[in-house]
Short mmCIF file of C-alpha atoms and ligand atoms in Angstrom, two decimals:
data_model
loop_
_atom_site.label_atom_id
_atom_site.label_comp_id
_atom_site.label_asym_id
_atom_site.label_seq_id
_atom_site.Cartn_x
_atom_site.Cartn_y
_atom_site.Cartn_z
CA LEU I 1 -4.77 18.05 16.36
CA HIS I 2 -5.09 16.08 12.97
CA LYS I 3 -4.38 12.42 13.04
CA PRO I 4 -1.29 11.81 11.14
CA VAL I 5 -2.39 8.31 9.87
CA THR I 6 -5.92 8.03 8.25
CA GLY I 7 -5.85 4.97 6.13
CA LEU I 8 -4.14 1.49 5.74
CA ALA I 9 -3.91 -0.45 2.61
CA CYS I 10 -2.83 -4.17 2.12
CA ASP I 11 -2.18 -5.48 -1.36
CA SER I 12 -1.39 -9.09 -1.89
CA SER I 13 -1.57 -9.24 -5.55
CA GLN I 14 2.06 -8.32 -6.55
CA VAL I 15 5.45 -9.94 -6.96
CA ARG I 16 8.73 -8.47 -6.44
CA ILE I 17 11.38 -8.72 -9.02
CA VAL I 18 14.94 -7.73 -8.33
CA ILE I 19 17.52 -7.19 -11.19
CA CYS I 20 20.93 -7.56 -9.67
CA ASP I 21 24.23 -5.69 -10.47
CA VAL I 22 23.06 -3.45 -13.24
CA PRO I 23 25.96 -1.33 -14.30
CA ASP I 24 25.50 2.00 -12.64
CA LYS I 25 25.89 4.13 -15.72
CA PRO I 26 23.20 6.39 -17.51
CA GLY I 27 20.76 4.45 -19.64
CA ASN I 28 20.33 1.38 -17.75
CA ALA I 29 17.08 2.39 -15.73
CA GLY I 30 15.69 3.69 -18.89
CA ARG I 31 16.38 0.49 -20.96
CA LEU I 32 15.04 -1.79 -18.29
CA PHE I 33 11.69 0.17 -18.00
CA SER I 34 11.28 0.88 -21.71
CA LEU I 35 11.53 -2.91 -22.11
CA LEU I 36 8.79 -3.53 -19.60
CA ALA I 37 6.68 -0.85 -20.86
CA ASN I 38 6.86 -2.10 -24.45
CA LYS I 39 5.65 -5.51 -23.15
CA GLY I 40 2.74 -3.54 -21.60
CA LEU I 41 3.97 -4.45 -18.11
CA SER I 42 2.54 -2.13 -15.45
CA VAL I 43 4.93 -1.51 -12.61
CA ASP I 44 3.78 -0.55 -9.15
CA MET I 45 6.81 0.28 -6.87
CA ILE I 46 10.45 1.00 -8.18
CA ILE I 47 13.19 0.87 -5.69
CA GLN I 48 16.95 1.30 -6.53
CA SER I 49 18.70 2.08 -3.25
CA TYR I 50 22.47 2.91 -3.85
CA ALA I 51 25.41 1.78 -6.13
CA ARG I 52 28.09 -0.48 -4.61
CA SER I 53 31.28 1.34 -5.17
CA SER I 54 33.22 -1.92 -5.22
CA ASN I 55 31.93 -2.97 -8.67
CA ASN I 56 29.97 0.18 -9.65
CA THR I 57 26.62 -1.70 -9.98
CA ASN I 58 23.19 -0.97 -8.64
CA ASP I 59 20.28 -3.41 -8.03
CA ILE I 60 16.89 -2.41 -9.28
CA ALA I 61 13.87 -3.78 -7.64
CA PHE I 62 10.11 -3.24 -8.83
CA THR I 63 6.73 -4.99 -8.26
CA ILE I 64 4.16 -6.13 -10.91
CA ASP I 65 0.90 -7.73 -10.65
CA LYS I 66 1.33 -11.49 -10.28
CA THR I 67 -0.92 -12.11 -13.09
CA ASP I 68 1.86 -10.46 -15.34
CA LEU I 69 4.56 -12.89 -14.32
CA PRO I 70 4.26 -14.88 -17.48
CA LYS I 71 4.55 -11.73 -19.39
CA PHE I 72 7.58 -10.81 -17.48
CA ASN I 73 9.20 -14.20 -18.00
CA GLU I 74 8.92 -13.70 -21.82
CA VAL I 75 11.25 -10.52 -21.52
CA VAL I 76 13.76 -12.20 -19.35
CA GLY I 77 16.00 -13.23 -22.07
CA GLU I 78 16.03 -9.64 -23.64
CA LEU I 79 16.73 -8.10 -20.13
CA LYS I 80 19.72 -10.43 -19.63
CA ASN I 81 21.25 -9.22 -23.14
CA GLU I 82 20.53 -5.60 -22.57
CA LEU I 83 21.69 -5.28 -18.85
CA ASN I 84 23.78 -8.31 -18.25
CA PRO I 85 22.79 -8.52 -14.44
CA SER I 86 24.45 -10.95 -12.31
CA ASN I 87 21.14 -12.54 -11.04
CA PHE I 88 17.29 -12.31 -10.98
CA HIS I 89 15.25 -12.83 -7.84
CA ILE I 90 11.45 -13.13 -8.05
CA ASP I 91 9.75 -13.19 -4.77
CA GLU I 92 6.06 -14.18 -4.96
CA ASP I 93 5.60 -14.25 -1.13
CA ILE I 94 4.98 -10.48 -0.61
CA ALA I 95 1.99 -8.56 0.74
CA LYS I 96 2.51 -4.72 0.58
CA VAL I 97 1.20 -3.08 3.88
CA SER I 98 1.04 0.74 3.78
CA ILE I 99 -0.15 3.47 6.25
CA VAL I 100 -1.55 6.52 4.59
CA GLY I 101 -2.14 9.94 5.92
CA ALA I 102 -1.49 13.61 4.89
CA GLY I 103 -0.06 14.38 8.25
CA MET I 104 2.94 12.08 8.12
CA ILE I 105 5.43 14.56 6.88
CA ASP I 106 7.94 15.98 9.41
CA ARG I 107 6.56 13.63 12.05
CA PRO I 108 9.57 11.46 12.86
CA GLY I 109 8.08 8.93 14.91
CA ILE I 110 5.51 7.59 12.56
CA ALA I 111 7.69 5.32 10.49
CA ALA I 112 9.47 4.02 13.59
CA LYS I 113 6.09 3.29 15.18
CA MET I 114 4.97 1.21 12.11
CA PHE I 115 8.35 -0.77 11.95
CA GLU I 116 8.41 -1.22 15.74
CA THR I 117 4.69 -2.49 15.67
CA LEU I 118 5.72 -5.25 13.11
CA ALA I 119 8.89 -5.93 14.92
CA GLN I 120 6.89 -6.70 18.06
CA LEU I 121 4.99 -9.49 16.18
CA GLU I 122 8.42 -10.79 14.83
CA ILE I 123 7.28 -9.85 11.34
CA ASN I 124 10.33 -9.42 9.41
CA ILE I 125 10.33 -6.25 6.83
CA LYS I 126 11.47 -7.44 3.47
CA MET I 127 11.42 -3.87 1.75
CA ILE I 128 10.45 -0.45 2.55
CA SER I 129 9.48 2.48 0.51
CA THR I 130 8.02 5.83 1.41
CA SER I 131 6.37 8.99 -0.05
CA GLU I 132 5.15 12.06 1.90
CA ILE I 133 1.68 10.36 2.37
CA LYS I 134 2.40 6.72 2.47
CA ILE I 135 4.78 4.36 4.27
CA SER I 136 4.91 0.86 2.56
CA CYS I 137 6.39 -2.21 3.81
CA LEU I 138 6.71 -5.65 2.15
CA VAL I 139 6.06 -8.58 4.34
CA GLU I 140 5.38 -12.28 3.93
CA LYS I 141 1.69 -12.84 2.90
CA ALA I 142 1.09 -15.10 5.98
CA HIS I 143 1.66 -12.06 8.12
CA ALA I 144 -0.32 -9.49 6.30
CA LYS I 145 -3.67 -10.11 8.21
CA GLU I 146 -1.78 -9.95 11.64
CA ALA I 147 0.06 -6.76 10.43
CA VAL I 148 -3.06 -4.96 9.47
CA ALA I 149 -4.76 -5.57 12.57
CA ALA I 150 -1.87 -4.41 14.76
CA LEU I 151 -1.34 -1.23 12.72
CA CYS I 152 -5.11 -0.43 12.79
CA SER I 153 -4.85 -0.85 16.59
CA VAL I 154 -1.76 1.31 17.01
CA PHE I 155 -2.91 3.93 14.70
CA GLU I 156 -6.35 4.02 15.90
CA LEU I 157 -8.09 3.16 12.59
CA ASP I 158 -11.29 1.27 12.21
CA GLY I 159 -12.04 -1.34 9.63
CA ALA I 160 -13.49 1.29 7.12
CA ALA I 161 -10.05 2.92 6.83
CA VAL I 162 -8.44 -0.32 5.44
CA ALA I 163 -8.27 -0.81 1.63
CA ASP I 164 -7.59 -4.54 1.05
CA VAL I 165 -6.53 -6.03 -2.31
CA LYS I 166 -6.60 -9.80 -2.40
CA GLY I 167 -3.99 -11.70 -4.23
CA LEU A 1 -7.39 12.72 -21.85
CA HIS A 2 -5.69 13.87 -18.79
CA LYS A 3 -2.04 14.57 -18.71
CA PRO A 4 -0.39 11.95 -16.60
CA VAL A 5 2.28 14.27 -15.35
CA THR A 6 1.19 17.64 -13.93
CA GLY A 7 3.90 18.81 -11.86
CA LEU A 8 7.59 18.60 -11.23
CA ALA A 9 9.74 19.08 -7.96
CA CYS A 10 13.48 19.56 -7.39
CA ASP A 11 14.76 19.38 -3.80
CA SER A 12 18.52 20.14 -3.23
CA SER A 13 18.31 20.44 0.52
CA GLN A 14 18.85 16.72 1.66
CA VAL A 15 21.64 14.40 2.10
CA ARG A 16 21.48 10.49 1.68
CA ILE A 17 22.48 8.11 4.31
CA VAL A 18 23.10 4.39 3.84
CA ILE A 19 23.40 1.91 6.64
CA CYS A 20 25.05 -1.27 5.12
CA ASP A 21 24.55 -4.79 6.00
CA VAL A 22 21.98 -4.47 8.76
CA PRO A 23 21.03 -7.98 10.07
CA ASP A 24 17.60 -8.94 8.22
CA LYS A 25 15.61 -9.71 11.06
CA PRO A 26 12.48 -8.18 12.83
CA GLY A 27 13.40 -5.10 14.91
CA ASN A 28 16.26 -3.37 13.16
CA ALA A 29 14.28 -1.07 11.11
CA GLY A 30 12.26 -0.17 14.16
CA ARG A 31 15.48 0.31 16.10
CA LEU A 32 17.02 2.64 13.42
CA PHE A 33 14.10 4.90 12.97
CA SER A 34 13.36 5.10 16.60
CA LEU A 35 16.77 6.31 17.24
CA LEU A 36 16.42 8.89 14.60
CA ALA A 37 13.10 10.06 15.90
CA ASN A 38 14.34 10.32 19.44
CA LYS A 39 17.04 12.66 18.30
CA GLY A 40 14.20 14.69 16.48
CA LEU A 41 15.40 13.82 13.13
CA SER A 42 12.86 14.14 10.37
CA VAL A 43 13.40 11.69 7.49
CA ASP A 44 12.07 12.11 3.92
CA MET A 45 12.75 9.07 1.82
CA ILE A 46 13.20 5.61 3.44
CA ILE A 47 14.39 2.94 0.81
CA GLN A 48 15.13 -0.56 1.79
CA SER A 49 15.49 -2.96 -1.25
CA TYR A 50 16.12 -6.52 -0.57
CA ALA A 51 18.13 -8.74 1.44
CA ARG A 52 21.26 -10.55 0.38
CA SER A 53 20.65 -14.19 0.99
CA SER A 54 24.51 -14.63 1.26
CA ASN A 55 24.79 -12.97 4.59
CA ASN A 56 21.23 -12.26 5.40
CA THR A 57 21.64 -8.56 5.68
CA ASN A 58 19.83 -5.65 4.10
CA ASP A 59 20.78 -2.05 3.56
CA ILE A 60 18.83 0.89 4.64
CA ALA A 61 18.89 4.25 2.84
CA PHE A 62 17.11 7.25 3.94
CA THR A 63 17.29 11.08 3.37
CA ILE A 64 17.47 14.06 5.85
CA ASP A 65 17.66 17.64 5.62
CA LYS A 66 21.43 18.59 5.15
CA THR A 67 21.11 20.89 8.17
CA ASP A 68 20.44 17.92 10.39
CA LEU A 69 23.82 16.18 9.43
CA PRO A 70 25.38 17.29 12.58
CA LYS A 71 22.53 15.77 14.63
CA PHE A 72 22.83 12.72 12.72
CA ASN A 73 26.50 12.41 13.48
CA GLU A 74 25.73 12.52 17.22
CA VAL A 75 23.75 9.37 16.96
CA VAL A 76 26.27 7.42 14.95
CA GLY A 77 27.86 5.80 17.70
CA GLU A 78 24.80 4.55 19.04
CA LEU A 79 23.59 3.28 15.59
CA LYS A 80 26.98 1.18 15.37
CA ASN A 81 26.26 -0.40 18.58
CA GLU A 82 22.55 -1.24 17.98
CA LEU A 83 22.76 -2.41 14.46
CA ASN A 84 26.42 -3.39 13.91
CA PRO A 85 26.44 -2.29 10.28
CA SER A 86 29.49 -2.95 8.02
CA ASN A 87 29.43 0.54 6.69
CA PHE A 88 27.90 3.97 6.53
CA HIS A 89 27.72 6.12 3.36
CA ILE A 90 26.81 9.74 3.54
CA ASP A 91 26.19 11.41 0.13
CA GLU A 92 25.77 15.08 0.20
CA ASP A 93 25.75 15.48 -3.57
CA ILE A 94 22.06 14.73 -4.34
CA ALA A 95 19.32 16.63 -5.86
CA LYS A 96 15.84 14.80 -5.64
CA VAL A 97 14.06 15.41 -8.97
CA SER A 98 10.29 14.08 -8.96
CA ILE A 99 7.61 14.19 -11.41
CA VAL A 100 4.06 14.30 -9.91
CA GLY A 101 0.68 13.34 -11.39
CA ALA A 102 -2.42 11.74 -10.47
CA GLY A 103 -2.62 9.92 -13.92
CA MET A 104 0.60 7.91 -13.54
CA ILE A 105 -0.71 4.72 -12.24
CA ASP A 106 -1.05 2.02 -14.79
CA ARG A 107 0.78 4.14 -17.36
CA PRO A 108 3.84 1.79 -17.75
CA GLY A 109 5.75 4.22 -19.93
CA ILE A 110 5.82 7.33 -17.77
CA ALA A 111 8.76 5.96 -15.77
CA ALA A 112 10.66 4.81 -18.63
CA LYS A 113 10.43 8.17 -20.29
CA MET A 114 11.66 9.94 -17.14
CA PHE A 115 14.50 7.69 -16.94
CA GLU A 116 15.37 7.67 -20.69
CA THR A 117 15.26 11.62 -20.57
CA LEU A 118 17.86 11.65 -17.92
CA ALA A 119 19.78 9.01 -19.77
CA GLN A 120 19.94 10.99 -23.06
CA LEU A 121 21.67 13.69 -21.09
CA GLU A 122 24.20 11.22 -19.74
CA ILE A 123 22.75 12.04 -16.19
CA ASN A 124 23.14 9.05 -13.83
CA ILE A 125 20.43 8.14 -11.70
CA LYS A 126 21.71 7.30 -8.23
CA MET A 127 18.63 6.20 -6.53
CA ILE A 128 14.76 5.70 -7.45
CA SER A 129 11.70 5.68 -5.40
CA THR A 130 8.05 5.79 -6.52
CA SER A 131 4.40 6.02 -5.37
CA GLU A 132 1.33 6.12 -7.26
CA ILE A 133 1.46 9.91 -7.90
CA LYS A 134 5.14 10.45 -7.74
CA ILE A 135 8.49 9.22 -9.35
CA SER A 136 11.61 10.51 -7.78
CA CYS A 137 15.23 10.18 -8.95
CA LEU A 138 18.31 11.28 -6.98
CA VAL A 139 20.85 12.94 -9.34
CA GLU A 140 24.00 14.94 -8.63
CA LYS A 141 23.25 18.44 -7.87
CA ALA A 142 25.21 19.72 -10.84
CA HIS A 143 22.91 18.02 -13.18
CA ALA A 144 19.56 19.26 -11.42
CA LYS A 145 18.91 22.28 -13.32
CA GLU A 146 19.52 20.50 -16.65
CA ALA A 147 17.28 17.46 -15.58
CA VAL A 148 14.51 19.85 -14.57
CA ALA A 149 14.39 21.63 -17.92
CA ALA A 150 14.42 18.52 -20.00
CA LEU A 151 11.73 16.76 -17.99
CA CYS A 152 9.59 19.94 -18.25
CA SER A 153 10.01 19.76 -22.06
CA VAL A 154 9.34 16.00 -22.37
CA PHE A 155 6.19 16.14 -20.17
CA GLU A 156 5.08 19.57 -21.46
CA LEU A 157 4.99 21.45 -18.14
CA ASP A 158 5.48 25.14 -17.85
CA GLY A 159 7.38 26.83 -15.20
CA ALA A 160 4.53 27.27 -12.96
CA ALA A 161 4.54 23.57 -12.36
CA VAL A 162 7.83 23.38 -11.01
CA ALA A 163 8.51 23.39 -7.15
CA ASP A 164 12.01 24.03 -6.33
CA VAL A 165 13.65 23.65 -2.97
CA LYS A 166 17.06 25.08 -2.85
CA GLY A 167 19.80 23.36 -0.85
C1 LIG P 1 21.47 1.66 -12.29
C2 LIG P 1 20.69 2.75 -13.10
O1 LIG P 1 19.79 3.30 -12.48
C3 LIG P 1 21.80 3.75 -13.76
N1 LIG P 1 22.36 4.59 -12.64
C4 LIG P 1 20.92 4.67 -14.70
O2 LIG P 1 20.99 5.84 -14.55
O3 LIG P 1 20.38 4.28 -15.57
C1 LIG P 2 16.57 -4.86 7.67
C2 LIG P 2 15.31 -4.60 8.59
O1 LIG P 2 14.33 -3.82 7.88
C3 LIG P 2 14.57 -5.86 9.15
N1 LIG P 2 14.14 -6.82 7.93
C4 LIG P 2 13.46 -5.55 10.04
O2 LIG P 2 12.38 -6.04 9.97
O3 LIG P 2 13.51 -4.74 10.88
#
């Protein structure tokens, strides 16, 4: 039986940016990421959850390298004009902790096990994003080390299986 | 120069469920996905964006196979008791359109190009989730075929590169 989880990654080099209340109509996601791309801003995660029916807007969250924050600040004015968001949130206190494995698909308990492990340590999960081979949680930087140790233990991974990107 | 995008997938077999206003404290993500796992519910995407500071809650969205909707409906009562959400949204009109490629990381324009392609066809992007090798957008089922054709053209993919999961 293959182990479903074979690796763990921790990335403390990113910041999360949320653009709030973007009108939920065609064109706005394209506009936002074209602006960022034209600035040469490389984006890691992009998360857009669902549109509020109350005012037909959606929030778009993404992460960039923290060294790119000055570059991002240069496009804030343009983003405001183009998208007219209600608000911006910039969260620098994030560490992206991910479990990785080819065997995770159709194994319902894996995500639950990761979240429960963090819960037992009272570590709040700020953001979640998944693919077939990866489940990523954003936690506060102060909890990253403890999260990594606990997940290694729970998923029976040794130190060699951990990829660590310092902030 | 390697092509950054080498494949495209379209999956019309899923439904999106959003649990709104889950208290943003440790334990709730674990509780939710343990409940689903214990019911044998396989989850594809999980998306949790960011917590509203106004009432300290977060919305958790996920997708399941539409044939599992009856099974999900059996746990709704329990979910309400455990998490006390303000609302549930079930959206059956989704097709998950994804571009895939090993070369996408650190290529800022790729996501923008995907979103702009959909925008030009007036196709609204309901949800976005990414990993290093995959960018997924949820669109209405009626637009899936058109989205696939346009993305194949823009990223120069032939039919063989498309994986299609019928709903
Ligand atoms: C909010 C944004 O993603 C919008 N729905 C779009 O299609 O561009
Ligand atoms: C909202 C939910 O993800 C919560 N933050 C938790 O850690 O479980």
